[in-house]
PDB file of C-alpha atoms in Angstrom:
ATOM      1  CA  GLU R   1       0.000   0.000   0.000  1.00 71.00           C
ATOM      2  CA  PRO R   2       1.351   3.470  -0.864  1.00 73.00           C
ATOM      3  CA  GLU R   3       2.891   5.354   2.027  1.00 88.00           C
ATOM      4  CA  VAL R   4       3.832   8.858   2.985  1.00 92.00           C
ATOM      5  CA  THR R   5       7.448   8.797   4.106  1.00 94.00           C
ATOM      6  CA  GLN R   6       8.916  11.262   6.571  1.00 96.00           C
ATOM      7  CA  THR R   7      12.529  11.762   7.517  1.00 95.00           C
ATOM      8  CA  PRO R   8      14.091  11.956   9.984  1.00 95.00           C
ATOM      9  CA  SER R   9      11.934  10.170  12.529  1.00 94.00           C
ATOM     10  CA  HIS R  10      13.500  12.182  15.333  1.00 96.00           C
ATOM     11  CA  GLN R  11      15.490  15.394  15.228  1.00 97.00           C
ATOM     12  CA  VAL R  12      17.088  17.256  18.078  1.00 97.00           C
ATOM     13  CA  THR R  13      18.161  20.822  17.435  1.00 97.00           C
ATOM     14  CA  GLN R  14      19.367  23.789  19.387  1.00 97.00           C
ATOM     15  CA  MET R  15      17.144  26.777  19.858  1.00 97.00           C
ATOM     16  CA  GLY R  16      17.680  29.297  17.103  1.00 97.00           C
ATOM     17  CA  GLN R  17      18.807  26.729  14.549  1.00 97.00           C
ATOM     18  CA  GLU R  18      17.086  26.049  11.270  1.00 97.00           C
ATOM     19  CA  VAL R  19      15.529  22.664  10.645  1.00 97.00           C
ATOM     20  CA  ILE R  20      14.108  21.069   7.539  1.00 97.00           C
ATOM     21  CA  LEU R  21      11.622  18.265   7.865  1.00 97.00           C
ATOM     22  CA  ARG R  22      11.246  16.098   4.816  1.00 97.00           C
ATOM     23  CA  CYS R  23       8.287  14.253   3.392  1.00 97.00           C
ATOM     24  CA  VAL R  24       7.665  12.158   0.334  1.00 96.00           C
ATOM     25  CA  PRO R  25       3.908  12.130  -0.307  1.00 93.00           C
ATOM     26  CA  ILE R  26       2.102   9.458  -2.275  1.00 89.00           C
ATOM     27  CA  SER R  27       3.110   9.961  -5.864  1.00 85.00           C
ATOM     28  CA  ASN R  28      -0.261  10.580  -7.493  1.00 83.00           C
ATOM     29  CA  HIS R  29      -1.650  12.744  -4.706  1.00 86.00           C
ATOM     30  CA  LEU R  30      -2.296  16.394  -5.355  1.00 85.00           C
ATOM     31  CA  TYR R  31      -2.765  17.962  -1.951  1.00 87.00           C
ATOM     32  CA  PHE R  32      -0.130  18.075   0.758  1.00 91.00           C
ATOM     33  CA  TYR R  33      -0.332  19.104   4.365  1.00 92.00           C
ATOM     34  CA  TRP R  34       1.702  19.651   7.470  1.00 96.00           C
ATOM     35  CA  TYR R  35       0.253  19.171  10.926  1.00 95.00           C
ATOM     36  CA  ARG R  36       1.865  19.230  14.311  1.00 96.00           C
ATOM     37  CA  GLN R  37       1.024  17.609  17.604  1.00 94.00           C
ATOM     38  CA  ILE R  38       2.552  18.868  20.815  1.00 93.00           C
ATOM     39  CA  LEU R  39       2.996  15.941  23.175  1.00 87.00           C
ATOM     40  CA  GLY R  40      -0.331  14.846  24.622  1.00 81.00           C
ATOM     41  CA  GLN R  41      -2.297  17.491  22.777  1.00 85.00           C
ATOM     42  CA  LYS R  42      -4.469  17.674  19.704  1.00 86.00           C
ATOM     43  CA  VAL R  43      -3.340  17.602  16.124  1.00 91.00           C
ATOM     44  CA  GLU R  44      -3.049  21.149  14.761  1.00 92.00           C
ATOM     45  CA  PHE R  45      -3.226  22.192  11.148  1.00 90.00           C
ATOM     46  CA  LEU R  46      -0.253  24.149   9.866  1.00 94.00           C
ATOM     47  CA  VAL R  47      -0.480  24.451   6.111  1.00 93.00           C
ATOM     48  CA  SER R  48      -1.936  22.966   2.945  1.00 90.00           C
ATOM     49  CA  PHE R  49      -0.221  23.016  -0.428  1.00 90.00           C
ATOM     50  CA  TYR R  50      -1.658  22.510  -3.882  1.00 87.00           C
ATOM     51  CA  ASN R  51      -0.445  23.251  -7.362  1.00 85.00           C
ATOM     52  CA  ASN R  52       2.942  24.387  -6.071  1.00 87.00           C
ATOM     53  CA  GLU R  53       1.627  26.994  -3.717  1.00 89.00           C
ATOM     54  CA  ILE R  54       0.207  27.366  -0.264  1.00 91.00           C
ATOM     55  CA  SER R  55      -3.563  27.139  -0.376  1.00 86.00           C
ATOM     56  CA  GLU R  56      -4.266  27.590   3.311  1.00 86.00           C
ATOM     57  CA  LYS R  57      -2.273  28.220   6.466  1.00 89.00           C
ATOM     58  CA  SER R  58      -3.062  28.553  10.132  1.00 89.00           C
ATOM     59  CA  GLU R  59      -2.053  31.277  12.557  1.00 90.00           C
ATOM     60  CA  ILE R  60       0.671  28.949  13.811  1.00 93.00           C
ATOM     61  CA  PHE R  61       2.340  29.065  10.399  1.00 95.00           C
ATOM     62  CA  ASP R  62       4.089  32.392  10.798  1.00 93.00           C
ATOM     63  CA  ASP R  63       7.105  33.838   9.019  1.00 94.00           C
ATOM     64  CA  GLN R  64       9.401  31.326  10.702  1.00 96.00           C
ATOM     65  CA  PHE R  65       7.803  28.525   8.709  1.00 97.00           C
ATOM     66  CA  SER R  66       8.002  27.798   5.020  1.00 97.00           C
ATOM     67  CA  VAL R  67       7.181  24.889   2.749  1.00 96.00           C
ATOM     68  CA  GLU R  68       8.605  23.789  -0.551  1.00 94.00           C
ATOM     69  CA  ARG R  69       8.117  21.137  -3.126  1.00 91.00           C
ATOM     70  CA  PRO R  70      11.568  21.356  -4.675  1.00 86.00           C
ATOM     71  CA  ASP R  71      11.096  18.480  -7.083  1.00 86.00           C
ATOM     72  CA  GLY R  72       8.336  16.129  -8.105  1.00 78.00           C
ATOM     73  CA  SER R  73       8.506  14.000  -4.993  1.00 86.00           C
ATOM     74  CA  ASN R  74       9.672  15.860  -1.883  1.00 93.00           C
ATOM     75  CA  PHE R  75       7.644  18.208   0.276  1.00 95.00           C
ATOM     76  CA  THR R  76       9.583  20.019   2.980  1.00 97.00           C
ATOM     77  CA  LEU R  77       8.782  22.085   6.036  1.00 97.00           C
ATOM     78  CA  LYS R  78      11.447  24.550   7.145  1.00 97.00           C
ATOM     79  CA  ILE R  79      11.556  26.261  10.486  1.00 97.00           C
ATOM     80  CA  ARG R  80      14.041  29.111  10.257  1.00 96.00           C
ATOM     81  CA  SER R  81      14.872  29.797  13.877  1.00 95.00           C
ATOM     82  CA  THR R  82      13.507  27.159  16.181  1.00 97.00           C
ATOM     83  CA  LYS R  83      12.011  27.957  19.550  1.00 96.00           C
ATOM     84  CA  LEU R  84      11.496  25.658  22.494  1.00 96.00           C
ATOM     85  CA  GLU R  85       7.754  25.680  21.843  1.00 95.00           C
ATOM     86  CA  ASP R  86       8.311  24.260  18.365  1.00 97.00           C
ATOM     87  CA  SER R  87       9.038  20.917  20.013  1.00 97.00           C
ATOM     88  CA  ALA R  88       6.329  18.609  18.719  1.00 97.00           C
ATOM     89  CA  MET R  89       5.565  15.737  16.406  1.00 95.00           C
ATOM     90  CA  TYR R  90       5.220  17.010  12.867  1.00 97.00           C
ATOM     91  CA  PHE R  91       3.045  15.018  10.506  1.00 95.00           C
ATOM     92  CA  CYS R  92       3.016  15.264   6.763  1.00 96.00           C
ATOM     93  CA  ALA R  93      -0.107  14.113   4.957  1.00 92.00           C
ATOM     94  CA  SER R  94      -1.285  13.855   1.408  1.00 90.00           C
ATOM     95  CA  ASN R  95      -4.610  13.421  -0.261  1.00 84.00           C
ATOM     96  CA  GLY R  96      -5.665  12.505  -3.751  1.00 76.00           C
ATOM     97  CA  GLY R  97      -7.969  15.432  -4.266  1.00 63.00           C
ATOM     98  CA  ALA R  98     -10.727  17.522  -2.794  1.00 56.00           C
ATOM     99  CA  GLY R  99     -12.908  14.471  -2.716  1.00 56.00           C
ATOM    100  CA  ASN R 100     -14.143  12.109  -0.136  1.00 45.00           C
ATOM    101  CA  TYR R 101     -11.094  10.381   1.182  1.00 64.00           C
ATOM    102  CA  GLY R 102      -9.091  10.704   4.318  1.00 74.00           C
ATOM    103  CA  TYR R 103      -5.564  11.843   4.331  1.00 83.00           C
ATOM    104  CA  THR R 104      -2.685   9.459   4.400  1.00 87.00           C
ATOM    105  CA  PHE R 105      -0.330  10.523   7.139  1.00 90.00           C
ATOM    106  CA  GLY R 106       3.356   9.880   7.434  1.00 92.00           C
ATOM    107  CA  SER R 107       4.693   8.377  10.624  1.00 91.00           C
ATOM    108  CA  GLY R 108       5.855  11.783  11.812  1.00 94.00           C
ATOM    109  CA  THR R 109       9.059  13.543  12.767  1.00 96.00           C
ATOM    110  CA  ARG R 110       9.551  14.190  16.438  1.00 96.00           C
ATOM    111  CA  LEU R 111      11.302  17.546  16.754  1.00 97.00           C
ATOM    112  CA  THR R 112      12.960  18.353  20.050  1.00 97.00           C
ATOM    113  CA  VAL R 113      14.328  21.858  20.511  1.00 97.00           C
ATOM    114  CA  VAL R 114      16.803  22.206  23.361  1.00 97.00           C
TER     115      VAL R 114
ATOM    116  CA  ALA H   1     -14.285  28.987  18.210  1.00 55.00           C
ATOM    117  CA  GLN H   2     -14.179  25.269  18.857  1.00 57.00           C
ATOM    118  CA  LYS H   3     -15.340  23.547  15.696  1.00 90.00           C
ATOM    119  CA  ILE H   4     -14.843  19.929  16.659  1.00 94.00           C
ATOM    120  CA  THR H   5     -15.784  18.815  20.142  1.00 95.00           C
ATOM    121  CA  GLN H   6     -14.949  15.483  21.668  1.00 95.00           C
ATOM    122  CA  THR H   7     -16.308  15.522  25.198  1.00 94.00           C
ATOM    123  CA  GLN H   8     -14.866  12.209  26.365  1.00 93.00           C
ATOM    124  CA  PRO H   9     -11.162  12.526  27.233  1.00 91.00           C
ATOM    125  CA  GLY H  10     -11.073   8.820  28.123  1.00 93.00           C
ATOM    126  CA  MET H  11     -13.296   5.798  27.658  1.00 94.00           C
ATOM    127  CA  PHE H  12     -13.136   2.227  28.914  1.00 96.00           C
ATOM    128  CA  VAL H  13     -14.751  -0.718  27.167  1.00 97.00           C
ATOM    129  CA  GLN H  14     -14.709  -4.428  27.787  1.00 97.00           C
ATOM    130  CA  GLU H  15     -13.205  -6.549  25.055  1.00 97.00           C
ATOM    131  CA  LYS H  16     -15.805  -7.775  22.542  1.00 97.00           C
ATOM    132  CA  GLU H  17     -18.294  -5.072  23.488  1.00 97.00           C
ATOM    133  CA  ALA H  18     -19.289  -2.108  21.354  1.00 98.00           C
ATOM    134  CA  VAL H  19     -18.291   1.445  22.205  1.00 97.00           C
ATOM    135  CA  THR H  20     -19.411   4.850  20.940  1.00 98.00           C
ATOM    136  CA  LEU H  21     -17.030   7.787  20.797  1.00 98.00           C
ATOM    137  CA  ASP H  22     -18.783  11.132  20.621  1.00 98.00           C
ATOM    138  CA  CYS H  23     -18.060  13.966  18.246  1.00 98.00           C
ATOM    139  CA  THR H  24     -19.965  17.157  17.551  1.00 97.00           C
ATOM    140  CA  TYR H  25     -19.006  19.774  15.034  1.00 96.00           C
ATOM    141  CA  ASP H  26     -19.886  23.263  14.012  1.00 94.00           C
ATOM    142  CA  THR H  27     -19.877  24.639  10.498  1.00 90.00           C
ATOM    143  CA  SER H  28     -21.966  26.884   8.301  1.00 87.00           C
ATOM    144  CA  ASP H  29     -20.594  25.312   5.145  1.00 85.00           C
ATOM    145  CA  PRO H  30     -23.202  23.011   3.527  1.00 86.00           C
ATOM    146  CA  SER H  31     -20.439  20.863   2.050  1.00 85.00           C
ATOM    147  CA  TYR H  32     -18.047  19.261   4.473  1.00 89.00           C
ATOM    148  CA  GLY H  33     -16.496  15.947   5.339  1.00 90.00           C
ATOM    149  CA  LEU H  34     -16.112  14.201   8.648  1.00 93.00           C
ATOM    150  CA  PHE H  35     -13.334  11.784   9.490  1.00 93.00           C
ATOM    151  CA  TRP H  36     -12.142   9.590  12.284  1.00 96.00           C
ATOM    152  CA  TYR H  37      -8.483   8.796  12.812  1.00 94.00           C
ATOM    153  CA  LYS H  38      -6.821   6.379  15.198  1.00 95.00           C
ATOM    154  CA  GLN H  39      -3.501   7.152  16.842  1.00 92.00           C
ATOM    155  CA  PRO H  40      -1.926   4.165  18.602  1.00 92.00           C
ATOM    156  CA  SER H  41       0.795   4.630  21.193  1.00 88.00           C
ATOM    157  CA  SER H  42       3.364   4.363  18.408  1.00 85.00           C
ATOM    158  CA  GLY H  43       2.168   7.776  17.238  1.00 84.00           C
ATOM    159  CA  GLU H  44       1.118   7.283  13.633  1.00 85.00           C
ATOM    160  CA  MET H  45      -2.229   8.593  12.399  1.00 88.00           C
ATOM    161  CA  ILE H  46      -4.456   6.003  10.765  1.00 90.00           C
ATOM    162  CA  PHE H  47      -7.492   6.959   8.712  1.00 89.00           C
ATOM    163  CA  LEU H  48     -10.561   4.948   9.766  1.00 94.00           C
ATOM    164  CA  ILE H  49     -13.720   6.255   8.179  1.00 93.00           C
ATOM    165  CA  TYR H  50     -15.211   9.153   6.231  1.00 92.00           C
ATOM    166  CA  GLN H  51     -18.707  10.684   6.027  1.00 93.00           C
ATOM    167  CA  GLY H  52     -19.661  13.334   3.518  1.00 90.00           C
ATOM    168  CA  SER H  53     -22.241  15.922   4.460  1.00 91.00           C
ATOM    169  CA  TYR H  54     -24.446  14.913   1.540  1.00 90.00           C
ATOM    170  CA  ASP H  55     -24.148  11.181   2.092  1.00 89.00           C
ATOM    171  CA  GLN H  56     -27.528   9.652   2.797  1.00 88.00           C
ATOM    172  CA  GLN H  57     -26.220   6.524   4.437  1.00 93.00           C
ATOM    173  CA  ASN H  58     -24.074   6.252   7.518  1.00 95.00           C
ATOM    174  CA  ALA H  59     -20.545   5.236   6.615  1.00 94.00           C
ATOM    175  CA  THR H  60     -19.284   1.811   7.618  1.00 95.00           C
ATOM    176  CA  GLU H  61     -15.833   0.251   7.368  1.00 93.00           C
ATOM    177  CA  GLY H  62     -15.586  -3.175   8.883  1.00 96.00           C
ATOM    178  CA  ARG H  63     -16.072  -2.867  12.635  1.00 97.00           C
ATOM    179  CA  TYR H  64     -16.269   0.925  12.393  1.00 97.00           C
ATOM    180  CA  SER H  65     -19.438   2.813  11.694  1.00 97.00           C
ATOM    181  CA  LEU H  66     -20.190   6.492  11.826  1.00 97.00           C
ATOM    182  CA  ASN H  67     -23.489   7.529  13.360  1.00 96.00           C
ATOM    183  CA  PHE H  68     -24.119  10.715  11.405  1.00 96.00           C
ATOM    184  CA  GLN H  69     -26.902  12.945  12.702  1.00 96.00           C
ATOM    185  CA  LYS H  70     -26.746  16.018  10.544  1.00 94.00           C
ATOM    186  CA  ALA H  71     -29.418  18.064  12.304  1.00 94.00           C
ATOM    187  CA  ARG H  72     -27.659  17.548  15.604  1.00 95.00           C
ATOM    188  CA  LYS H  73     -24.237  18.064  14.028  1.00 95.00           C
ATOM    189  CA  SER H  74     -22.909  14.900  15.503  1.00 97.00           C
ATOM    190  CA  ALA H  75     -20.683  12.231  13.975  1.00 97.00           C
ATOM    191  CA  ASN H  76     -20.135   9.561  16.580  1.00 98.00           C
ATOM    192  CA  LEU H  77     -17.829   6.639  15.920  1.00 98.00           C
ATOM    193  CA  VAL H  78     -19.121   3.205  16.850  1.00 98.00           C
ATOM    194  CA  ILE H  79     -16.608   0.393  17.218  1.00 98.00           C
ATOM    195  CA  SER H  80     -18.243  -3.009  17.403  1.00 97.00           C
ATOM    196  CA  ALA H  81     -16.678  -6.066  19.030  1.00 96.00           C
ATOM    197  CA  SER H  82     -13.792  -4.155  20.594  1.00 97.00           C
ATOM    198  CA  GLN H  83     -10.360  -5.710  20.489  1.00 97.00           C
ATOM    199  CA  LEU H  84      -7.332  -5.080  22.669  1.00 97.00           C
ATOM    200  CA  GLY H  85      -5.627  -3.547  19.666  1.00 96.00           C
ATOM    201  CA  ASP H  86      -8.293  -0.860  19.532  1.00 97.00           C
ATOM    202  CA  SER H  87      -6.744   0.809  22.571  1.00 97.00           C
ATOM    203  CA  ALA H  88      -5.567   4.120  21.177  1.00 96.00           C
ATOM    204  CA  MET H  89      -6.348   7.792  20.848  1.00 95.00           C
ATOM    205  CA  TYR H  90      -9.193   8.562  18.468  1.00 96.00           C
ATOM    206  CA  PHE H  91      -9.563  11.890  16.727  1.00 95.00           C
ATOM    207  CA  CYS H  92     -12.633  13.252  15.018  1.00 96.00           C
ATOM    208  CA  ALA H  93     -11.875  15.689  12.220  1.00 94.00           C
ATOM    209  CA  MET H  94     -13.763  17.903   9.809  1.00 92.00           C
ATOM    210  CA  ARG H  95     -12.751  19.087   6.366  1.00 86.00           C
ATOM    211  CA  GLU H  96     -14.332  22.252   5.161  1.00 78.00           C
ATOM    212  CA  GLU H  97     -13.654  24.695   2.434  1.00 71.00           C
ATOM    213  CA  SER H  98     -11.948  27.866   3.507  1.00 65.00           C
ATOM    214  CA  THR H  99     -10.632  30.939   1.745  1.00 62.00           C
ATOM    215  CA  GLY H 100      -7.652  29.253   0.160  1.00 59.00           C
ATOM    216  CA  GLY H 101      -8.943  25.768  -0.343  1.00 63.00           C
ATOM    217  CA  PHE H 102      -9.660  22.952   2.019  1.00 70.00           C
ATOM    218  CA  LYS H 103      -8.361  22.267   5.466  1.00 77.00           C
ATOM    219  CA  THR H 104      -9.067  19.646   8.047  1.00 84.00           C
ATOM    220  CA  ILE H 105      -9.255  20.438  11.726  1.00 88.00           C
ATOM    221  CA  PHE H 106      -9.141  17.952  14.558  1.00 92.00           C
ATOM    222  CA  GLY H 107     -10.876  17.512  17.860  1.00 93.00           C
ATOM    223  CA  ALA H 108      -8.969  17.068  21.096  1.00 90.00           C
ATOM    224  CA  GLY H 109      -9.293  13.298  20.932  1.00 94.00           C
ATOM    225  CA  THR H 110     -10.658  10.489  23.071  1.00 96.00           C
ATOM    226  CA  ARG H 111      -8.372   7.895  24.565  1.00 96.00           C
ATOM    227  CA  LEU H 112      -9.959   4.453  24.423  1.00 97.00           C
ATOM    228  CA  PHE H 113      -8.894   1.692  26.768  1.00 97.00           C
ATOM    229  CA  VAL H 114     -10.037  -1.838  25.951  1.00 97.00           C
ATOM    230  CA  LYS H 115     -10.049  -4.170  28.939  1.00 96.00           C
ATOM    231  CA  ALA H 116      -9.492  -7.909  28.657  1.00 94.00           C
TER     232      ALA H 116
END
């Protein structure tokens, strides 16, 4: 069964450093998403991406965050200057279209900012 | 404003019994989708079931069914014949169209414990 692949599974970084979280969505999917989940809390929407541009973003997704689809397969989330409160599990998801199907989530990247 | 409400932070069920996890939602969009996801202790998010706002029938997927009551804006998940492996966090989610496209928002989740 097709999978969404995220790397790395765990990243530790120092406060103020830049991090790039990588995702390979399912190849024929059109919509891509980043979500985060602070430990023990709910899953929060960050951003959606379609047709090589951001289609929607939340208030969490401020100027410190950016997304890219640099080639036909990768979808990245960059945090420019990490803060302690950025520590969370970051999930990438993809979806075939605006239709009736749930998203396929990657297994997540646990980001720890120290 | 809270758009997805899951009022049960934790639920216990005996193995082989059925359990209902509650979810209410709020939207003014006539077209929306409702989802349930399972998150085991390993952390991954697993899609379980989907209900479209225009679907006439309640969605079913194996042991999962969605009790969709549109007028009450509720989308409860029913798990029949619970298994130990069903112990997990369950999230209700809603997809609605917004200014830039579609986004899906999640409820706070319900942790289900299945007892042997």
